[in-house]
mmCIF file of C-alpha atoms in Angstrom:
data_model
loop_
_atom_site.group_PDB
_atom_site.id
_atom_site.type_symbol
_atom_site.label_atom_id
_atom_site.label_comp_id
_atom_site.label_asym_id
_atom_site.label_seq_id
_atom_site.Cartn_x
_atom_site.Cartn_y
_atom_site.Cartn_z
ATOM 1 C CA UNK V 670 168.959 -140.739 -2.988
ATOM 2 C CA UNK V 671 166.168 -142.869 -4.356
ATOM 3 C CA UNK V 672 164.444 -141.487 -7.388
ATOM 4 C CA UNK V 673 160.758 -140.819 -7.073
ATOM 5 C CA UNK V 674 158.678 -142.329 -9.985
ATOM 6 C CA UNK V 675 157.118 -139.626 -12.226
ATOM 7 C CA UNK V 676 153.704 -141.139 -12.081
ATOM 8 C CA UNK V 677 153.785 -140.819 -8.266
ATOM 9 C CA UNK V 678 154.927 -137.251 -8.478
ATOM 10 C CA UNK V 679 152.093 -136.376 -10.852
ATOM 11 C CA UNK V 680 149.549 -137.981 -8.436
ATOM 12 C CA UNK V 681 150.901 -135.993 -5.466
ATOM 13 C CA UNK V 682 150.599 -132.798 -7.498
ATOM 14 C CA UNK V 683 146.963 -133.680 -8.478
ATOM 15 C CA UNK V 684 146.030 -134.403 -4.904
ATOM 16 C CA UNK V 685 147.550 -131.050 -3.788
ATOM 17 C CA UNK V 686 145.714 -129.205 -6.488
ATOM 18 C CA UNK V 687 142.398 -130.762 -5.644
ATOM 19 C CA UNK V 688 142.867 -129.834 -2.007
ATOM 20 C CA UNK V 689 143.614 -126.201 -3.051
ATOM 21 C CA UNK V 690 140.461 -126.057 -5.101
ATOM 22 C CA UNK V 691 138.423 -127.479 -2.219
ATOM 23 C CA UNK V 692 139.495 -124.694 0.066
ATOM 24 C CA UNK V 693 138.256 -122.065 -2.502
ATOM 25 C CA UNK V 694 135.019 -123.843 -3.250
ATOM 26 C CA UNK V 695 131.682 -123.804 -1.489
ATOM 27 C CA UNK V 696 131.873 -127.359 -0.102
ATOM 28 C CA UNK V 697 134.924 -128.652 1.695
ATOM 29 C CA UNK V 698 136.162 -132.191 2.169
ATOM 30 C CA UNK V 699 139.096 -133.364 4.192
ATOM 31 C CA UNK V 700 142.472 -133.439 2.451
ATOM 32 C CA UNK V 701 145.534 -135.460 3.557
ATOM 33 C CA UNK V 702 144.145 -136.557 6.948
ATOM 34 C CA UNK V 703 140.666 -137.264 5.640
ATOM 35 C CA UNK V 704 139.279 -135.204 8.601
ATOM 36 C CA UNK V 705 137.350 -132.135 7.384
ATOM 37 C CA UNK V 706 137.536 -130.724 10.952
ATOM 38 C CA UNK V 707 141.375 -130.977 11.188
ATOM 39 C CA UNK V 708 142.873 -127.683 12.168
ATOM 40 C CA UNK V 709 139.492 -126.157 13.083
ATOM 41 C CA UNK V 710 137.991 -124.968 16.363
ATOM 42 C CA UNK V 711 136.183 -128.315 16.611
ATOM 43 C CA UNK V 712 132.627 -127.050 16.403
ATOM 44 C CA UNK V 713 131.990 -129.001 13.315
ATOM 45 C CA UNK V 714 132.088 -132.302 15.285
ATOM 46 C CA UNK V 715 129.330 -131.142 17.638
ATOM 47 C CA UNK V 716 125.650 -131.722 17.143
ATOM 48 C CA UNK V 717 123.582 -129.141 15.194
ATOM 49 C CA UNK V 718 121.775 -128.058 18.507
ATOM 50 C CA UNK V 719 125.060 -127.526 20.248
ATOM 51 C CA UNK V 720 126.516 -125.595 17.365
ATOM 52 C CA UNK V 721 123.474 -123.339 17.343
ATOM 53 C CA UNK V 722 123.787 -122.762 21.099
ATOM 54 C CA UNK V 723 127.572 -121.968 20.738
ATOM 55 C CA UNK V 724 127.191 -119.552 17.908
ATOM 56 C CA UNK V 725 124.313 -117.690 19.571
ATOM 57 C CA UNK V 726 126.464 -117.288 22.742
ATOM 58 C CA UNK V 727 129.428 -116.038 20.687
ATOM 59 C CA UNK V 728 127.158 -113.536 18.828
ATOM 60 C CA UNK V 729 125.724 -112.329 22.108
ATOM 61 C CA UNK V 730 129.022 -111.706 23.826
ATOM 62 C CA UNK V 731 130.787 -110.077 20.783
ATOM 63 C CA UNK V 732 131.161 -106.355 21.244
ATOM 64 C CA UNK V 733 130.435 -105.477 17.580
ATOM 65 C CA UNK V 734 129.280 -106.800 14.286
ATOM 66 C CA UNK V 735 128.449 -105.671 10.724
ATOM 67 C CA UNK V 736 125.191 -107.025 9.250
ATOM 68 C CA UNK V 737 124.389 -106.673 5.621
ATOM 69 C CA UNK V 738 122.011 -108.161 3.218
ATOM 70 C CA UNK V 739 118.069 -108.396 2.877
ATOM 71 C CA UNK V 740 115.318 -109.004 5.306
ATOM 72 C CA UNK V 741 111.735 -109.620 4.188
ATOM 73 C CA UNK V 742 109.088 -108.708 6.834
ATOM 74 C CA UNK V 743 105.372 -108.534 6.290
ATOM 75 C CA UNK V 744 105.790 -108.679 2.498
ATOM 76 C CA UNK V 745 108.397 -105.757 2.594
ATOM 77 C CA UNK V 746 111.993 -106.221 1.596
ATOM 78 C CA UNK V 747 114.537 -104.215 3.575
ATOM 79 C CA UNK V 748 118.180 -103.937 2.451
ATOM 80 C CA UNK V 749 120.531 -103.431 5.483
ATOM 81 C CA UNK V 750 124.010 -102.511 5.982
ATOM 82 C CA UNK V 751 124.317 -101.827 9.669
ATOM 83 C CA UNK V 752 127.349 -101.702 12.120
ATOM 84 C CA UNK V 753 126.249 -102.584 15.707
ATOM 85 C CA UNK V 754 127.434 -102.529 19.112
ATOM 86 C CA UNK V 755 125.778 -102.859 22.616
ATOM 87 C CA UNK V 756 124.990 -99.160 23.005
ATOM 88 C CA UNK V 757 123.818 -98.390 19.487
ATOM 89 C CA UNK V 758 124.514 -98.731 15.786
ATOM 90 C CA UNK V 759 124.801 -96.836 12.484
ATOM 91 C CA UNK V 760 124.193 -97.652 8.745
ATOM 92 C CA UNK V 761 121.747 -97.551 5.943
ATOM 93 C CA UNK V 762 118.402 -99.068 5.233
ATOM 94 C CA UNK V 763 116.619 -99.216 1.880
ATOM 95 C CA UNK V 764 112.974 -100.166 1.445
ATOM 96 C CA UNK V 765 110.525 -99.560 -1.449
ATOM 97 C CA UNK V 766 112.997 -97.395 -3.279
ATOM 98 C CA UNK V 767 113.630 -95.138 -0.330
ATOM 99 C CA UNK V 768 116.956 -95.054 1.469
ATOM 100 C CA UNK V 769 117.870 -93.461 4.726
ATOM 101 C CA UNK V 770 120.666 -93.626 7.334
ATOM 102 C CA UNK V 771 120.186 -94.441 11.070
ATOM 103 C CA UNK V 772 122.326 -93.656 13.968
ATOM 104 C CA UNK V 773 121.536 -94.483 17.511
ATOM 105 C CA UNK V 774 123.824 -93.553 20.392
ATOM 106 C CA UNK V 775 122.340 -94.866 23.656
ATOM 107 C CA UNK V 776 118.595 -93.875 23.573
ATOM 108 C CA UNK V 777 119.101 -91.110 21.062
ATOM 109 C CA UNK V 778 118.031 -92.088 17.571
ATOM 110 C CA UNK V 779 118.728 -90.060 14.505
ATOM 111 C CA UNK V 780 117.407 -90.427 10.944
ATOM 112 C CA UNK V 781 119.028 -88.843 7.913
ATOM 113 C CA UNK V 782 117.427 -88.880 4.431
ATOM 114 C CA UNK V 783 116.962 -86.930 1.263
ATOM 115 C CA UNK V 784 114.242 -84.542 0.388
ATOM 116 C CA UNK V 785 112.221 -87.164 -1.462
ATOM 117 C CA UNK V 786 112.091 -89.418 1.533
ATOM 118 C CA UNK V 787 110.779 -86.523 3.779
ATOM 119 C CA UNK V 788 108.222 -85.255 1.178
ATOM 120 C CA UNK V 789 106.825 -88.872 1.033
ATOM 121 C CA UNK V 790 106.557 -89.116 4.774
ATOM 122 C CA UNK V 791 104.917 -85.756 4.999
ATOM 123 C CA UNK V 792 102.411 -86.875 2.458
ATOM 124 C CA UNK V 793 101.496 -89.701 4.870
ATOM 125 C CA UNK V 794 101.902 -92.305 2.209
ATOM 126 C CA UNK V 795 98.575 -91.348 0.568
ATOM 127 C CA UNK V 796 100.018 -90.512 -2.734
ATOM 128 C CA UNK V 797 99.576 -86.779 -2.270
ATOM 129 C CA UNK V 798 102.485 -84.392 -2.340
ATOM 130 C CA UNK V 799 103.811 -83.370 1.013
ATOM 131 C CA UNK V 800 105.512 -80.105 1.988
ATOM 132 C CA UNK V 801 108.440 -80.076 -0.359
ATOM 133 C CA UNK V 802 109.860 -76.830 1.098
ATOM 134 C CA UNK V 803 110.041 -78.468 4.577
ATOM 135 C CA UNK V 804 111.420 -81.604 3.007
ATOM 136 C CA UNK V 805 114.217 -79.627 1.382
ATOM 137 C CA UNK V 806 115.227 -78.149 4.682
ATOM 138 C CA UNK V 807 115.541 -81.606 6.153
ATOM 139 C CA UNK V 808 117.608 -83.102 3.392
ATOM 140 C CA UNK V 809 121.001 -84.157 4.616
ATOM 141 C CA UNK V 810 120.279 -83.369 8.144
ATOM 142 C CA UNK V 811 120.104 -85.692 11.112
ATOM 143 C CA UNK V 812 116.493 -85.665 12.512
ATOM 144 C CA UNK V 813 116.383 -86.689 16.108
ATOM 145 C CA UNK V 814 113.442 -89.114 16.536
ATOM 146 C CA UNK V 815 111.565 -88.736 19.851
ATOM 147 C CA UNK V 816 111.303 -91.904 21.943
ATOM 148 C CA UNK V 817 107.477 -91.542 22.101
ATOM 149 C CA UNK V 818 107.134 -91.203 18.230
ATOM 150 C CA UNK V 819 105.925 -94.350 16.421
ATOM 151 C CA UNK V 820 108.907 -94.020 14.103
ATOM 152 C CA UNK V 821 111.238 -94.665 17.063
ATOM 153 C CA UNK V 822 109.971 -98.121 17.743
ATOM 154 C CA UNK V 823 109.850 -98.846 14.006
ATOM 155 C CA UNK V 824 113.421 -97.946 13.273
ATOM 156 C CA UNK V 825 115.392 -98.366 16.621
ATOM 157 C CA UNK V 826 115.268 -102.062 16.148
ATOM 158 C CA UNK V 827 117.506 -101.767 13.078
ATOM 159 C CA UNK V 828 120.130 -100.398 15.422
ATOM 160 C CA UNK V 829 119.861 -102.756 18.256
ATOM 161 C CA UNK V 830 122.340 -105.598 18.097
ATOM 162 C CA UNK V 831 120.631 -107.906 20.711
ATOM 163 C CA UNK V 832 117.093 -107.395 19.161
ATOM 164 C CA UNK V 833 118.347 -108.030 15.711
ATOM 165 C CA UNK V 834 120.509 -111.113 16.443
ATOM 166 C CA UNK V 835 117.897 -112.685 18.779
ATOM 167 C CA UNK V 836 115.292 -112.348 16.086
ATOM 168 C CA UNK V 837 117.425 -113.589 13.186
ATOM 169 C CA UNK V 838 119.698 -116.282 14.310
ATOM 170 C CA UNK V 839 116.950 -118.847 15.326
ATOM 171 C CA UNK V 840 116.343 -121.744 12.846
ATOM 172 C CA UNK V 841 112.892 -123.378 12.660
ATOM 173 C CA UNK V 842 112.213 -127.088 12.735
ATOM 174 C CA UNK V 843 114.435 -130.058 13.288
ATOM 175 C CA UNK V 844 118.137 -129.107 13.280
ATOM 176 C CA UNK V 845 120.779 -130.888 11.226
ATOM 177 C CA UNK V 846 124.219 -130.333 9.834
ATOM 178 C CA UNK V 847 124.706 -129.782 6.118
ATOM 179 C CA UNK V 848 128.325 -130.221 5.378
ATOM 180 C CA UNK V 849 131.477 -128.024 5.468
ATOM 181 C CA UNK V 850 131.516 -124.868 3.395
ATOM 182 C CA UNK V 851 133.555 -121.685 2.817
ATOM 183 C CA UNK V 852 132.506 -118.077 3.217
ATOM 184 C CA UNK V 853 135.027 -115.511 2.052
ATOM 185 C CA UNK V 854 137.940 -117.727 2.677
ATOM 186 C CA UNK V 855 136.673 -118.822 6.145
ATOM 187 C CA UNK V 856 135.818 -122.544 6.684
ATOM 188 C CA UNK V 857 132.404 -123.058 7.908
ATOM 189 C CA UNK V 858 129.979 -125.715 9.193
ATOM 190 C CA UNK V 859 126.373 -125.236 7.897
ATOM 191 C CA UNK V 860 123.384 -126.151 10.029
ATOM 192 C CA UNK V 861 119.889 -126.129 8.767
ATOM 193 C CA UNK V 862 116.280 -126.060 10.150
ATOM 194 C CA UNK V 863 113.724 -128.472 8.652
ATOM 195 C CA UNK V 864 116.165 -129.477 5.894
ATOM 196 C CA UNK V 865 116.658 -125.828 4.873
ATOM 197 C CA UNK V 866 113.178 -124.566 4.707
ATOM 198 C CA UNK V 867 113.506 -123.441 8.279
ATOM 199 C CA UNK V 868 116.643 -121.479 7.574
ATOM 200 C CA UNK V 869 120.380 -122.087 7.195
ATOM 201 C CA UNK V 870 123.319 -120.835 9.082
ATOM 202 C CA UNK V 871 127.066 -121.010 8.300
ATOM 203 C CA UNK V 872 129.222 -120.998 11.395
ATOM 204 C CA UNK V 873 132.847 -120.238 11.467
ATOM 205 C CA UNK V 874 135.331 -123.238 12.031
ATOM 206 C CA UNK V 875 138.215 -120.745 12.592
ATOM 207 C CA UNK V 876 138.623 -119.107 16.003
ATOM 208 C CA UNK V 877 135.434 -118.071 17.662
ATOM 209 C CA UNK V 878 132.334 -119.877 16.201
ATOM 210 C CA UNK V 879 130.591 -116.675 14.984
ATOM 211 C CA UNK V 880 127.712 -116.943 12.539
ATOM 212 C CA UNK V 881 128.841 -115.766 9.106
ATOM 213 C CA UNK V 882 125.913 -116.275 6.746
ATOM 214 C CA UNK V 883 122.253 -116.619 7.438
ATOM 215 C CA UNK V 884 119.610 -117.811 5.030
ATOM 216 C CA UNK V 885 116.240 -116.990 6.701
ATOM 217 C CA UNK V 886 113.352 -119.389 6.820
ATOM 218 C CA UNK V 887 110.799 -119.205 4.013
ATOM 219 C CA UNK V 888 113.177 -117.260 1.652
ATOM 220 C CA UNK V 889 112.822 -114.222 3.952
ATOM 221 C CA UNK V 890 116.268 -112.805 3.213
ATOM 222 C CA UNK V 891 119.945 -113.547 3.308
ATOM 223 C CA UNK V 892 122.350 -111.771 5.623
ATOM 224 C CA UNK V 893 126.109 -111.673 6.052
ATOM 225 C CA UNK V 894 127.591 -111.140 9.497
ATOM 226 C CA UNK V 895 131.166 -109.836 9.334
ATOM 227 C CA UNK V 896 133.683 -107.607 11.325
ATOM 228 C CA UNK V 897 132.988 -109.379 14.584
ATOM 229 C CA UNK V 898 134.668 -107.644 17.402
ATOM 230 C CA UNK V 899 136.013 -104.795 15.217
ATOM 231 C CA UNK V 900 135.310 -101.448 16.997
ATOM 232 C CA UNK V 901 133.969 -98.390 15.293
ATOM 233 C CA UNK V 902 133.315 -94.726 16.350
ATOM 234 C CA UNK V 903 129.706 -94.024 17.485
ATOM 235 C CA UNK V 904 128.989 -90.469 18.361
ATOM 236 C CA UNK V 905 125.993 -88.028 18.095
ATOM 237 C CA UNK V 906 126.073 -85.636 15.118
ATOM 238 C CA UNK V 907 127.013 -82.038 15.621
ATOM 239 C CA UNK V 908 124.191 -79.747 16.666
ATOM 240 C CA UNK V 909 124.478 -77.688 13.452
ATOM 241 C CA UNK V 910 123.628 -80.915 11.491
ATOM 242 C CA UNK V 911 120.672 -81.864 13.664
ATOM 243 C CA UNK V 912 116.953 -81.073 13.774
ATOM 244 C CA UNK V 913 115.113 -81.694 16.871
ATOM 245 C CA UNK V 914 111.257 -81.541 16.762
ATOM 246 C CA UNK V 915 110.743 -82.327 20.439
ATOM 247 C CA UNK V 916 108.148 -84.874 21.360
ATOM 248 C CA UNK V 917 106.915 -86.007 17.844
ATOM 249 C CA UNK V 918 108.017 -85.891 14.273
ATOM 250 C CA UNK V 919 105.709 -83.650 12.111
ATOM 251 C CA UNK V 920 105.069 -86.557 9.625
ATOM 252 C CA UNK V 921 103.988 -89.151 12.279
#
């Protein structure tokens, strides 16, 4: 057997180590074959516009997704952690120091919060104290939100997979590719709108080209999209844990 020179062995080890580091970093380059798309789903070789179309289609047809991060809308920052499917969703929303849970099953929307949230709502945001006794009774209960109540329109969108994804996944401006990256161990291709000012989107290069990380245009929040296709239970709360005010919430 022919002996391998030690210098060549050291170079081979160095190359292997550099490739391993590239996989764990944020930007990826091709190792060995020199092709960064080797062993991927091939989406990275497509145009930015085609990648965006593919990922939108993948997101629309997926049965479930988990969406977490921040969204800035009309100057207000919302922190979301929602699990969504076609017929509803569940999770938490935090805004202006107030946190609450949302649960929608079909058309039935439920809101669960602590007494402080309900006292603030009852005070109609005018800085005056609300009915703390009534708020205490609502703490920890699922309050059914009537479909005709203004709160229904305001909150139900957070539980609607199609509405959220349609509104979030679009990039603004001229589309372009911005290299290969890594999100939690998954290789991605990044596309941008208007060189990044119109938003950025990391798309999986492994399996189905799902969107994995979204940077919204104008620094309007960052969202992670995970658990694609993973089912979760979605059932209405027990009646003993539910308050139903009928046509309109008392605080509306």
